[in-house]
Amino acid sequence: MQKFSGLELFRRALGGHKSWQPQWRNPEPKPEYDVIIIGAGGHGLAAAYYLAKEHGITRVAVLERGWLGGGNTGRNTTIVRSNYLFDESAALYEHSVKLWEGLSQDLNYNVMYSARGVLMLAHNIHDVQSFKRHVHANRLNGVDNEWLTAEQCKEFCPPLNISSMRYPILGGALQRRGGTARHDAVAWGFARAADSRGVDIIQNCEVTGIRRGVDGAVEGVETSRGFIKAKKIGVSAAGHTSVVMAMAGLRMPLESYPLQALVSEPVKPAFPTVVMSNTIHAYISQSDKGEMVIGAGTDAYTSYSQRGALHITTHTLDAICELVPQFRRLRMLRNWGGIVDVTPDRSPIIAKTPVPGLYVNCGWGTGGFKATPGSGNVFAHTIAKDAPHPINAPFTLERFRDGFLIDEAAAAAVAH
């Protein structure tokens, strides 16, 4: 793997940038691997990378039915934060934030992590009480979070309209280490680093079946490019987890919904942080290219279509225009939809399954991107050790049978 550095960039520039190598190989699938990961999104690629880096398992294939990072990794709003309420969630997301902070150096790839802060707005007494509870709970868990008055919110983010709106801003919870990262760079960085450690990333290879032996354990996967043997299979196929797991005869506690987002035309730097509002169902940040990146809520119906209803984005833009009136004349360039798997308690499942050799990472709802490195890290541990990492031990499939739910339904800034 070519190492990126300022000196190397200068040297290549003298040659007209004609000698860069491909960032990852495009191998043909081998007949057998130690581990197969289904899904080449951020979580799947991260799991493959940490399997190779931390557990020495390099006979790994990541299978993707489309192109690398073409699913939810490329269809989100790139927000990073860890200010979740419950101890289990805070530990998981904080693990990710700590990895985010050193990820560019670890991967030798600039993932453009920008700790510009995440400000969650309160518009009524219930919001104030809820967010102050979050602030206190986060501090007990060693997670940074602080309460700001409405005037302090305005000072931190001057474009905010704090008074002349239908739901005036009463204050906000600010996590200063929160921010954004570049979603494509995250997928490319993990792919490049995993490939350099021997992982085969195989695109345009759709999994059509999971083969099990007479003892019930997995034997491999049927794909559009033939059968591939493996004694361990990790499913990380956000949006289609239920479909893939059904191939092994497992019914998952998941519902899949479209989740939309949209971006404006690029403008000069005008919005310094990430602002989220649960009450009016909208969140916004500015990309490094200058676009306003805006998130909406999920559609009300289950679907596998990667688009949603127009009234959802219209409602979101109404809220943004009240929140930041100076953006009323911005033109929207494009919108898109991803498919999110939602569990009954709005917390993920990262666990072994009743099928020997089959592991699953799913159910992130609207919060998958922020967990990318931490999720991949603990999922790799679970696969390698055939036992959960202490951080993901509570996020079992069995919690829906035993009642040990982790109810983070209020954690998102949008309805889901």
XYZ file of N, CA, C and O in Angstrom, residues 237-243 254-259 298-305 338-343:
108
model
N -25.439 -5.973 6.570
C -26.130 -5.543 5.350
C -27.270 -4.597 5.710
O -28.451 -4.921 5.548
N -26.930 -3.438 6.226
C -27.936 -2.485 6.700
C -29.012 -2.235 5.647
O -28.705 -1.992 4.488
N -30.223 -2.294 6.061
C -31.349 -2.072 5.156
C -31.944 -3.356 4.618
O -33.117 -3.381 4.243
N -31.133 -4.395 4.550
C -31.618 -5.675 4.024
C -31.237 -6.826 4.944
O -31.142 -7.976 4.507
N -31.014 -6.530 6.213
C -30.609 -7.572 7.149
C -31.647 -8.688 7.229
O -31.303 -9.878 7.239
N -32.914 -8.316 7.289
C -33.964 -9.332 7.410
C -33.945 -10.289 6.221
O -34.151 -11.504 6.376
N -33.680 -9.734 5.044
C -33.660 -10.558 3.832
C -32.508 -11.559 3.883
O -32.677 -12.751 3.593
N -36.930 -6.756 13.291
C -36.567 -5.537 12.562
C -37.704 -5.096 11.655
O -38.443 -5.933 11.127
N -37.816 -3.788 11.482
C -38.641 -3.219 10.423
C -37.755 -2.261 9.632
O -36.901 -1.576 10.208
N -37.959 -2.207 8.325
C -37.094 -1.397 7.467
C -37.889 -0.241 6.870
O -38.954 -0.452 6.277
N -37.352 0.972 7.043
C -38.034 2.190 6.602
C -37.120 3.022 5.706
O -35.897 3.044 5.909
N -37.703 3.787 4.774
C -36.901 4.789 4.047
C -36.579 5.955 4.970
O -37.402 6.374 5.778
N -35.359 6.468 4.849
C -34.919 7.649 5.597
C -34.295 8.611 4.602
O -33.364 8.254 3.894
N -37.981 9.379 9.210
C -38.325 8.222 8.389
C -39.742 8.358 7.856
O -40.576 9.046 8.432
N -39.981 7.692 6.746
C -41.349 7.588 6.266
C -42.156 6.716 7.230
O -41.592 5.956 8.008
N -43.453 6.806 7.153
C -44.310 6.090 8.104
C -44.498 4.623 7.740
O -44.942 3.831 8.569
N -44.158 4.276 6.525
C -44.415 2.914 6.055
C -43.105 2.159 5.841
O -42.068 2.751 5.582
N -43.159 0.850 5.975
C -41.984 0.034 5.706
C -41.796 -0.127 4.202
O -42.770 -0.222 3.452
N -40.546 -0.147 3.781
C -40.269 -0.239 2.346
C -38.798 -0.521 2.128
O -37.962 -0.192 2.970
N -38.467 -1.109 0.991
C -37.074 -1.275 0.587
C -36.701 -0.317 -0.542
O -35.632 -0.443 -1.125
N -37.588 0.624 -0.871
C -37.278 1.598 -1.920
C -36.321 2.636 -1.357
O -36.484 3.098 -0.229
N -32.167 6.380 2.126
C -31.547 5.105 2.489
C -32.604 4.235 3.147
O -33.738 4.671 3.354
N -32.244 3.017 3.449
C -33.160 2.114 4.152
C -32.546 1.792 5.507
O -31.407 1.324 5.578
N -33.279 2.057 6.575
C -32.750 1.804 7.911
C -33.519 0.655 8.561
O -34.736 0.568 8.475
N -32.765 -0.234 9.197
C -33.352 -1.321 9.978
C -33.591 -0.818 11.398
O -32.656 -0.370 12.067
N -34.805 -0.924 11.875
C -35.163 -0.385 13.185
C -35.614 -1.528 14.095
O -36.469 -2.334 13.731
N -35.030 -1.565 15.297
C -35.420 -2.583 16.285
C -36.520 -2.021 17.196
O -36.733 -0.807 17.247
